[in-house]
Coordinates of C-alpha atoms in Angstrom, one line a residue:
X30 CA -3.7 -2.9 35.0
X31 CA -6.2 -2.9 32.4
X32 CA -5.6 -2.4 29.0
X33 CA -7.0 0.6 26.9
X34 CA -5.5 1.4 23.5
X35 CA -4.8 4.0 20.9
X36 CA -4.7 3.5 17.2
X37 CA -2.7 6.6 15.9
X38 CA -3.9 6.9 11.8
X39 CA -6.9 5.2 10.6
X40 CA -6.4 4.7 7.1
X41 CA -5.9 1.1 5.5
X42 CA -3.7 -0.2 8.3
X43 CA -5.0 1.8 11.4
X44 CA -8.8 1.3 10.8
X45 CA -8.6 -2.9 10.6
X46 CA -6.8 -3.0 13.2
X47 CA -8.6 -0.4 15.9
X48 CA -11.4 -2.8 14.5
X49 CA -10.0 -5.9 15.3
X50 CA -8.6 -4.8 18.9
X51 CA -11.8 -3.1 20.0
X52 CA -13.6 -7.0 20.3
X53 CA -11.5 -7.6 23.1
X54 CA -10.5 -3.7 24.8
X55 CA -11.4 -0.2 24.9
X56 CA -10.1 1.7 21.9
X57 CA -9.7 4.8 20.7
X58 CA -9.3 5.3 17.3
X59 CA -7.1 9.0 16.6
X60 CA -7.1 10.3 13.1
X61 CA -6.3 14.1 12.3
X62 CA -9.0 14.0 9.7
X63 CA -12.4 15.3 10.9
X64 CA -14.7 14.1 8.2
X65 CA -13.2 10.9 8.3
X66 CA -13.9 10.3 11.9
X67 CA -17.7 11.5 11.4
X68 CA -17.5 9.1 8.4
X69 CA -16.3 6.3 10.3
X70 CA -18.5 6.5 13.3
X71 CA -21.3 6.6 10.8
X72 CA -20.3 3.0 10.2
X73 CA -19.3 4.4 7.0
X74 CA -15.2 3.5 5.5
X75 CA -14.7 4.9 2.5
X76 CA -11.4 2.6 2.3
X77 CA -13.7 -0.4 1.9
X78 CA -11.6 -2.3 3.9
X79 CA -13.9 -3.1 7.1
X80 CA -17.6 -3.6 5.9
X81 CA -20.5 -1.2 7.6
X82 CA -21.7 -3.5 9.4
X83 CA -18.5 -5.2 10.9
X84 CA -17.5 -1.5 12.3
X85 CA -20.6 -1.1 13.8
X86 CA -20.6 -4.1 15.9
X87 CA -18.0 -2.7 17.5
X88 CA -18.7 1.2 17.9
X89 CA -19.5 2.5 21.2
X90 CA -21.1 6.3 21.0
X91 CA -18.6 7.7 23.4
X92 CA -15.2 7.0 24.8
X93 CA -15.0 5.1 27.7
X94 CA -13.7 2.0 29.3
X95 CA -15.7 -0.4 27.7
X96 CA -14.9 -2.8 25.1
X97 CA -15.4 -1.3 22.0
X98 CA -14.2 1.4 19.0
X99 CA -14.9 4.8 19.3
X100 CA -13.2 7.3 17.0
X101 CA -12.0 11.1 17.3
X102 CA -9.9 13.6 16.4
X103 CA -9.5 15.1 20.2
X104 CA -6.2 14.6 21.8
X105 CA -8.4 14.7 25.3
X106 CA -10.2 11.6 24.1
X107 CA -6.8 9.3 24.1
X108 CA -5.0 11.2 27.2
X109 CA -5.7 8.3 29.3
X110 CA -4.9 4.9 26.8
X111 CA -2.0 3.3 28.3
X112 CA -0.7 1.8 24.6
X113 CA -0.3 4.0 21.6
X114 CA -0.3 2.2 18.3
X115 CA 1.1 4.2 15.6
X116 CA 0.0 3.0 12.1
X117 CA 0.3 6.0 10.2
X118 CA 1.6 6.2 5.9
X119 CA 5.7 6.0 5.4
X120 CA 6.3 7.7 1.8
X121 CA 9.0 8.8 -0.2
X122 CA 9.4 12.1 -1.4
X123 CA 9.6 13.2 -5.3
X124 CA 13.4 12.2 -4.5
X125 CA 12.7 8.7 -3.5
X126 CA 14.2 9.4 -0.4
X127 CA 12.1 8.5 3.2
X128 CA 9.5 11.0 4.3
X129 CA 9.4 10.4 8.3
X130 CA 7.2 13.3 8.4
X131 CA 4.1 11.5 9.3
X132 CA 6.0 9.4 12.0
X133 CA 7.0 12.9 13.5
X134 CA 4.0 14.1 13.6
X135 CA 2.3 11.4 15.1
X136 CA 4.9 11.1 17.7
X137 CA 4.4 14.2 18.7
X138 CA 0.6 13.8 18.9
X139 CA 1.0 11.0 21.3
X140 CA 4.0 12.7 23.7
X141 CA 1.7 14.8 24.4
X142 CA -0.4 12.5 26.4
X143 CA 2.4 10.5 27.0
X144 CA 2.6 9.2 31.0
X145 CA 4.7 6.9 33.1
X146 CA 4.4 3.0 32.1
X147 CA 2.3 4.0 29.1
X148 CA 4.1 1.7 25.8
X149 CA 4.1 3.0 22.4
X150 CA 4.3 0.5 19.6
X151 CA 4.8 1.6 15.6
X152 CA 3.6 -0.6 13.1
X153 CA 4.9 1.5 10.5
X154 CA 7.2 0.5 7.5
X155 CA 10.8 1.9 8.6
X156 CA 14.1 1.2 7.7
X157 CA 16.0 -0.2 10.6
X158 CA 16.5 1.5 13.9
X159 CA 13.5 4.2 12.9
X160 CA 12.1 3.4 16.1
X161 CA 14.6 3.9 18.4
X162 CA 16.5 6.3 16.8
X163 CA 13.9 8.8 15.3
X164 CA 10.3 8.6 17.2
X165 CA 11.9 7.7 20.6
X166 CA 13.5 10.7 20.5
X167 CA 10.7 12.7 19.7
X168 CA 8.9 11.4 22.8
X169 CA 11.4 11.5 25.2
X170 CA 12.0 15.5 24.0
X171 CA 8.1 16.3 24.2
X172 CA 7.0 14.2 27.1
X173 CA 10.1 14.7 29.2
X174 CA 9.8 11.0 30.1
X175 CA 13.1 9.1 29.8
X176 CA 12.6 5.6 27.9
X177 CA 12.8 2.1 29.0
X178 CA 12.5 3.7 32.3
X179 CA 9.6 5.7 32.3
X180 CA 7.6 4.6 29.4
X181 CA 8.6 1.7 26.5
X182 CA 8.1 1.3 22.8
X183 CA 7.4 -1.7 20.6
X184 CA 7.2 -2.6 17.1
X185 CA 5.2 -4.8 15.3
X186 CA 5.1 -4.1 11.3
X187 CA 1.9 -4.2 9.1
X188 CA 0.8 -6.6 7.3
X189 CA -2.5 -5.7 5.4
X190 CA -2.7 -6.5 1.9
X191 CA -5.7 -3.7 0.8
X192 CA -8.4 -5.3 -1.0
X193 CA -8.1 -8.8 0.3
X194 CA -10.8 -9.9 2.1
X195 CA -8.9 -13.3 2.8
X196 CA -5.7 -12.5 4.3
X197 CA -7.4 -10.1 7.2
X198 CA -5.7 -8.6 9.8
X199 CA -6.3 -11.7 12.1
X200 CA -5.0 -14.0 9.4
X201 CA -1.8 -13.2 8.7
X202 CA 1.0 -14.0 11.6
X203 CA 2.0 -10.8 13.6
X204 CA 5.7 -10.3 13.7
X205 CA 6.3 -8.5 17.1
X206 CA 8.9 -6.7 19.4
X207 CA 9.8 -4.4 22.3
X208 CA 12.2 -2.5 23.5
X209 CA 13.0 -4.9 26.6
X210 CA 12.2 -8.3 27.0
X211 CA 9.6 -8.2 29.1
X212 CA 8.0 -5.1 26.6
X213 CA 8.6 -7.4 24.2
X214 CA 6.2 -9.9 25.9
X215 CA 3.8 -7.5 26.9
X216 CA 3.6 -6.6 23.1
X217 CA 3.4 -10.4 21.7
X218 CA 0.5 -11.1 24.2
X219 CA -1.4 -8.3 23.3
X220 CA -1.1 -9.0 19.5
X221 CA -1.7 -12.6 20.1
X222 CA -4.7 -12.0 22.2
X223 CA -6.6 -11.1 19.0
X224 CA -4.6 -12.7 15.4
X225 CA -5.3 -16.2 15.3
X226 CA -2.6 -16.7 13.1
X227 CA -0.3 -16.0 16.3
X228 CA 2.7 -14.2 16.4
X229 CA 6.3 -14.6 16.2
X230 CA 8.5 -12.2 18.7
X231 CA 11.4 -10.7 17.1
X232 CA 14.4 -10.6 19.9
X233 CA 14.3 -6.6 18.9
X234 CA 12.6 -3.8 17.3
X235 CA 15.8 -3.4 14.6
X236 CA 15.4 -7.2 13.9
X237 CA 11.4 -6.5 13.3
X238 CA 12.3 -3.3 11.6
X239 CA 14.5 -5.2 9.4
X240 CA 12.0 -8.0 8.5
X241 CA 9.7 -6.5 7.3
X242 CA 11.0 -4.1 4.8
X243 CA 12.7 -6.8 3.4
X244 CA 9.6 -8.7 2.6
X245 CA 8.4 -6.2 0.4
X246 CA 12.1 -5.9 -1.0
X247 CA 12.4 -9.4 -2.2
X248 CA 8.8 -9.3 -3.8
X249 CA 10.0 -6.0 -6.2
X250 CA 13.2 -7.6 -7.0
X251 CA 11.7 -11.0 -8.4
X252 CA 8.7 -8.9 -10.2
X253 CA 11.7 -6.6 -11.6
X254 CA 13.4 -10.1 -13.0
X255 CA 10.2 -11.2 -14.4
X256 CA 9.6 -7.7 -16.2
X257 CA 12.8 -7.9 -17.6
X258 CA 12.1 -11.8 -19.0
X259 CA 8.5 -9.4 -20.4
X260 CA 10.8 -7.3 -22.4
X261 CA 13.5 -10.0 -23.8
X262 CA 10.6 -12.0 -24.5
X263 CA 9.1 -9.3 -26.4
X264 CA 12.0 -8.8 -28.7
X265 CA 12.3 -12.2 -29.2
X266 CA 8.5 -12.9 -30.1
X267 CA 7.7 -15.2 -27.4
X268 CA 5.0 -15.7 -25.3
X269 CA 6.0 -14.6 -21.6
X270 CA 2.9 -15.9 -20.2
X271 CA 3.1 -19.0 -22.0
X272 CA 6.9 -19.4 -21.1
X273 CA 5.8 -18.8 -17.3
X274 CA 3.2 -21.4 -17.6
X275 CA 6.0 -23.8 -19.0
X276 CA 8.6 -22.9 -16.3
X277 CA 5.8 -23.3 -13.5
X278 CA 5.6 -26.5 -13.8
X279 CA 8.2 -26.7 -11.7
X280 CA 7.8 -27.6 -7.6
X281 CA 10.2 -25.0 -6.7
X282 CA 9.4 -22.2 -9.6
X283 CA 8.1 -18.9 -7.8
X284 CA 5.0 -17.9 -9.5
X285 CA 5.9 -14.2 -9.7
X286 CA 3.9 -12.7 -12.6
X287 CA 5.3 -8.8 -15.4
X288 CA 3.4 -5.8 -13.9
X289 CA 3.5 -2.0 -12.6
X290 CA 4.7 -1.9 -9.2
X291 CA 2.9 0.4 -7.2
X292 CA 1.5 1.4 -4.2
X293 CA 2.2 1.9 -0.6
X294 CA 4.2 -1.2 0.1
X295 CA 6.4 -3.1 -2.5
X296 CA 7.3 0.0 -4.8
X297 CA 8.1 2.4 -1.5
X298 CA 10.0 -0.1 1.3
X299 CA 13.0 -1.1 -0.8
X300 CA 13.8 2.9 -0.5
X301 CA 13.5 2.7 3.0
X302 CA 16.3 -0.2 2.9
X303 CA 18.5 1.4 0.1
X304 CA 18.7 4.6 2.4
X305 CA 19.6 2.9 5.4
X306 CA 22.3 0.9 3.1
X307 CA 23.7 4.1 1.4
X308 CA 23.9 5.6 5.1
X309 CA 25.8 2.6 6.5
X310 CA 28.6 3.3 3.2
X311 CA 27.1 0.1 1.2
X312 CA 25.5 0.9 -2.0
X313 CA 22.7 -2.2 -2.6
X314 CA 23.3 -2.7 -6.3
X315 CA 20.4 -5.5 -6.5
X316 CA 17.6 -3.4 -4.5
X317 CA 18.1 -0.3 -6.7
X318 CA 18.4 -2.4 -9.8
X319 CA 15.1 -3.6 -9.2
X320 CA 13.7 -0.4 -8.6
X321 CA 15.3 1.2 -11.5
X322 CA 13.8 -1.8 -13.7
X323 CA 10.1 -1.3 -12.2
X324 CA 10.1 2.1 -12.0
X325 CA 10.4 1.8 -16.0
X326 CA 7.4 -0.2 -16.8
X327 CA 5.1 2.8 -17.4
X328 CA 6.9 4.7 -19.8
X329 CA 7.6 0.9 -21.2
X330 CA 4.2 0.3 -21.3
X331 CA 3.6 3.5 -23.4
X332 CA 5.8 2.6 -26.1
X333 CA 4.9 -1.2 -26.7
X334 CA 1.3 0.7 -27.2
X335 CA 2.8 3.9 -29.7
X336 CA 4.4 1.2 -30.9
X337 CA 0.9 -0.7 -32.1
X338 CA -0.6 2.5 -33.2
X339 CA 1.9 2.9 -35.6
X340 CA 2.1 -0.1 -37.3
X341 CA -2.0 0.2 -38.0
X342 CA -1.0 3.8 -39.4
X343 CA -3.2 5.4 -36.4
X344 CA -2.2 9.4 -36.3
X345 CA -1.0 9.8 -32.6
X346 CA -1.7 13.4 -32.2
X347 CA -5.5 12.9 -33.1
X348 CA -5.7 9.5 -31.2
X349 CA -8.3 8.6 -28.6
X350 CA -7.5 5.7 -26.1
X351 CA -9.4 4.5 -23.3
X352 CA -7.2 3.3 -20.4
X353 CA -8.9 1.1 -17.9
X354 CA -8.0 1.4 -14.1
X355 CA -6.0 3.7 -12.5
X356 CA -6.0 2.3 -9.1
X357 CA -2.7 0.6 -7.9
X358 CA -3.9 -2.8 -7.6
X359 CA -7.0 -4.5 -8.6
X360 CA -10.6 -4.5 -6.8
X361 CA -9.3 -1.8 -4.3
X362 CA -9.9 2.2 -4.4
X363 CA -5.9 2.9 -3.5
X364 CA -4.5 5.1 -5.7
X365 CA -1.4 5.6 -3.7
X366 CA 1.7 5.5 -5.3
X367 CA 0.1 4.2 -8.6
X368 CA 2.2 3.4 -11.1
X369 CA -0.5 4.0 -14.1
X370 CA 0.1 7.6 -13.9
X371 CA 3.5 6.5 -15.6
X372 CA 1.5 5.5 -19.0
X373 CA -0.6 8.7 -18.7
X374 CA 2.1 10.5 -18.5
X375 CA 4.1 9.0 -21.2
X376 CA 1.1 8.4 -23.3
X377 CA 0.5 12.6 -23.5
X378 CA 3.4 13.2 -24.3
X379 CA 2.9 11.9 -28.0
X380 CA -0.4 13.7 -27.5
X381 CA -2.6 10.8 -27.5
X382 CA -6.2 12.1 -26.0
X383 CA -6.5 9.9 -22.7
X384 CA -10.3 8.9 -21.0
X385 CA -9.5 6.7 -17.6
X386 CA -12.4 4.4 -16.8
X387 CA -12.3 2.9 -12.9
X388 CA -15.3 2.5 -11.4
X389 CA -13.5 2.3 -8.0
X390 CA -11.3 5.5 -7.7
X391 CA -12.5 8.3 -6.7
X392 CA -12.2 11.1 -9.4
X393 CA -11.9 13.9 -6.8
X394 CA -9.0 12.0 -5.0
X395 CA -7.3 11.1 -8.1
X396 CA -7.9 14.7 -9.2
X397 CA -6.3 16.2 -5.8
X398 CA -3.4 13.4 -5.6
X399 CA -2.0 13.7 -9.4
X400 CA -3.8 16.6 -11.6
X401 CA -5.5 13.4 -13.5
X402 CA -9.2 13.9 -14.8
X403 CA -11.0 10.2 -14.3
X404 CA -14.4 9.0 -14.8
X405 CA -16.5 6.5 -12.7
X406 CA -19.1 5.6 -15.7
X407 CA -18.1 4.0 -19.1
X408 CA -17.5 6.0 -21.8
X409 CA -20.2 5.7 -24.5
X410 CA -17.7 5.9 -27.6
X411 CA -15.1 4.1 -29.9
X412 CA -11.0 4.6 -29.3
X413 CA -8.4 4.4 -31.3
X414 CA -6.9 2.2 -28.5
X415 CA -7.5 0.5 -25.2
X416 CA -5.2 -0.1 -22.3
X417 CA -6.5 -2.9 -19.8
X418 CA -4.3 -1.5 -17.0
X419 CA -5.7 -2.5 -13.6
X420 CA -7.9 -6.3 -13.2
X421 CA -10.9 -4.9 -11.9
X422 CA -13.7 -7.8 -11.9
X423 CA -16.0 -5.2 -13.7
X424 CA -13.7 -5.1 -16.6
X425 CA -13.7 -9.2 -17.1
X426 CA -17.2 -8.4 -18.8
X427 CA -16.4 -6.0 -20.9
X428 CA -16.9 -6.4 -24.7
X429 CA -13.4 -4.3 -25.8
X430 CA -13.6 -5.1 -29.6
X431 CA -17.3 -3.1 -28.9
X432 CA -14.6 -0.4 -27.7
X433 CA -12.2 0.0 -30.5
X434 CA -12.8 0.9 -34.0
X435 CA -12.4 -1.2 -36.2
X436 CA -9.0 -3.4 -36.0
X437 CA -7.8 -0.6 -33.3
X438 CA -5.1 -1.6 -30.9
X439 CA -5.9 -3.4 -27.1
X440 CA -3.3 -4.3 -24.9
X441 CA -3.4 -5.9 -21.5
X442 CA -1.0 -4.9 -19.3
X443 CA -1.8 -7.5 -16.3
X444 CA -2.8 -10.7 -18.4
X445 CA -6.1 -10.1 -17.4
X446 CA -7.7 -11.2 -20.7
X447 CA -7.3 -14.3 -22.6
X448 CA -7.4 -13.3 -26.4
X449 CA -8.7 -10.0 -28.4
X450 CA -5.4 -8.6 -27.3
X451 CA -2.8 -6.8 -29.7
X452 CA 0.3 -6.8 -27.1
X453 CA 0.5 -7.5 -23.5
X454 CA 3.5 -7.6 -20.6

């Protein structure tokens, strides 16, 4: 039978991937989003993840079953793929507590179309047994097809670091698994047919489930140790950089580095985990620790910075400060889940006047997803202060003493800069 497939949620995971799949099959890529699909089969990604002209050498102008991407919002158009990729966001709500909604939703979207011998395979973030336990469900109740009988599901978990244009899709190794053995197969071949980097089959979707929220997990627990090293170093007026440098020197030191932990990956997954714990009756003391610890930094942030502006006798209620970057990580146009928000917040709350500089966000989307006012082009004035919050390239060039008044306070939040600073994580 040939192979025609569904990617369920084009966004930074889904697009890539329908991309990368539609040089070897016939895919249709489904997103909800109307003006995004026009967008994208324009040749136009506003993500910035898969370049114009990349997309178009795959795009075909209609569906069909020829190799290639074409991309809609009509649940006719994917009625007759035979493997449903769902890739679409897994937040948390204001709670911190797993929002499945999306997963849901798009189940739903797919049972629908859903036929006999037709697999459906969730690259989703979950906690473990998500799968299995809350989408199959879903389709078995709206297709009336009874699973692992009449149709299969398989999981293979994201791995796309936005912004990195050297660890693409194809380049990292695929972690995959099904919900039989020979799903499971049927799922590692497909994957492996188009990442070089191969793949490596998980014995079950709970074990892949489990593998890759932890990944993330371990990454926000060792940047949590290193933010607290940032603030004990700070009270005890040494260089945390420099001491990081030092202790690297070691073969076996990991080369984690004091920062805001944002976006959709490392500052939502350990939730995912912790949930699953607290549901099981074990409360994971580390994974919450670390959260606690890195949920801090903003509002930590703020008060290293109130902190400078008060020893050069700067009046916070009449202060300006210019606070570069707003996205969550550097280079990249995400602002999902961004932990700068934390210093805005913070920072107003003194009363401080705030401009945000990032020539990458979108002021409209920052606008609609947090009630923030951003700007796209360089201010043309002096502040009392400036934050250097996000490592954009454009902002190496930047002359910030050309900023600041006179002996006015700049602080570098990522390291990004090596001198004119006042304070830095």
């Amino acid at each position: 039978m040939s192979i025609k497939i569904a990617v369920i949620g084009l966004g930074y995971v889904g697009l890539p991937l329908a991309r990368l799949f539609a040089t070897k099959f016939p895919v249709i890529g489904f997103d909800i989003n109307g003006q995004r699909i026009s967008e994208l089969n324009n040749g136009i990604d506003l993500t910035l993840e898969v370049e114009e002209d990349l997309l178009k050498s795959v795009l075909v102008n209609k569906p069909s079953n020829e190799i290639g991407l074409y991309c809609s919002n009509q649940l006719v158009d994917i009625a007759d793929c035979n493997y449903y990729i769902v890739t679409v966001p897994t937040p948390v709500d204001k709670h911190n507590k797993p929002d499945l909604t999306p997963l849901y939703k798009a189940s739903e979207t797919v049972a629908k179309v859903l036929k006999k011998g037709d697999i459906v395979i969730y690259e989703s973030t979950v906690y473990p047994g998500v799968t299995e336990e809350e989408c199959v469900p879903v389709l078995e109740k709206m297709s009336g097809l009874k699973f692992n009988e009449d149709f299969f599901a398989g999981y293979s978990p994201e791995r796309i670091n936005p912004g990195d244009k050297e660890h693409t899709v194809e380049k990292i190794l695929k972690v995959t698994a099904g919900s039989t053995p020979e799903i499971g197969k049927k799922v590692d071949d497909l994957y492996n047919s188009v990442v070089t980097a191969g793949t490596h089959l998980a014995p079950t979707i709970k074990v892949a489930e489990a593998a890759k929220v932890i990944e993330n997990s371990q990454r926000d627990i060792n940047i949590a140790f290193v933010n607290e090293l940032a603030k004990i170093f700070n009270i005890l007026e040494i260089d945390t950089k420099a001491v990081l440098e030092a202790a690297g020197t070691k073969w076996n030191f990991l080369p984690f580095k004091p920062g805001l932990v944002g976006g959709h990956c490392i500052g939502v997954d350990p939730y995912y985990l912790a949930q699953k714990a607290l549901e099981a009756g074990y409360h994971p003391e580390i994974i919450l620790a670390g959260r606690r610890m890195n949920d801090s930094m903003g509002e930590y942030v703020a008060s290293q910075v109130v902190k400078l502006m008060i020893k050069k006798e700067i009046v916070l209620h009449e202060a300006k400060l210019l606070l570069l970057g707003v996205t969550f990580k550097e280079n990249c146009p995400d602002v999902r889940n961004t932990k700068i928000v934390d210093i805005v917040h913070a920072l107003k709350g003194y009363g401080i006047n705030i401009t945000i500089y990032d020539p990458w966000a979108k002021p409209e989307e920052v606008k609609h997803e947090y009630g923030i006012e951003t700007t796209q082009v360089l201010p043309n004035s002096k502040f009392d202060a400036v934050i250097l919050g996000v490592a954009h390239k454009e902002f190496a060039a930047l002359d910030l003493k050309s900023l600041t008044k006179d002996s006015n306070v700049i602080y570098d939040v990522k390291g990004f800069l090596s001198d004119v600073v006042d304070g830095r994580l």
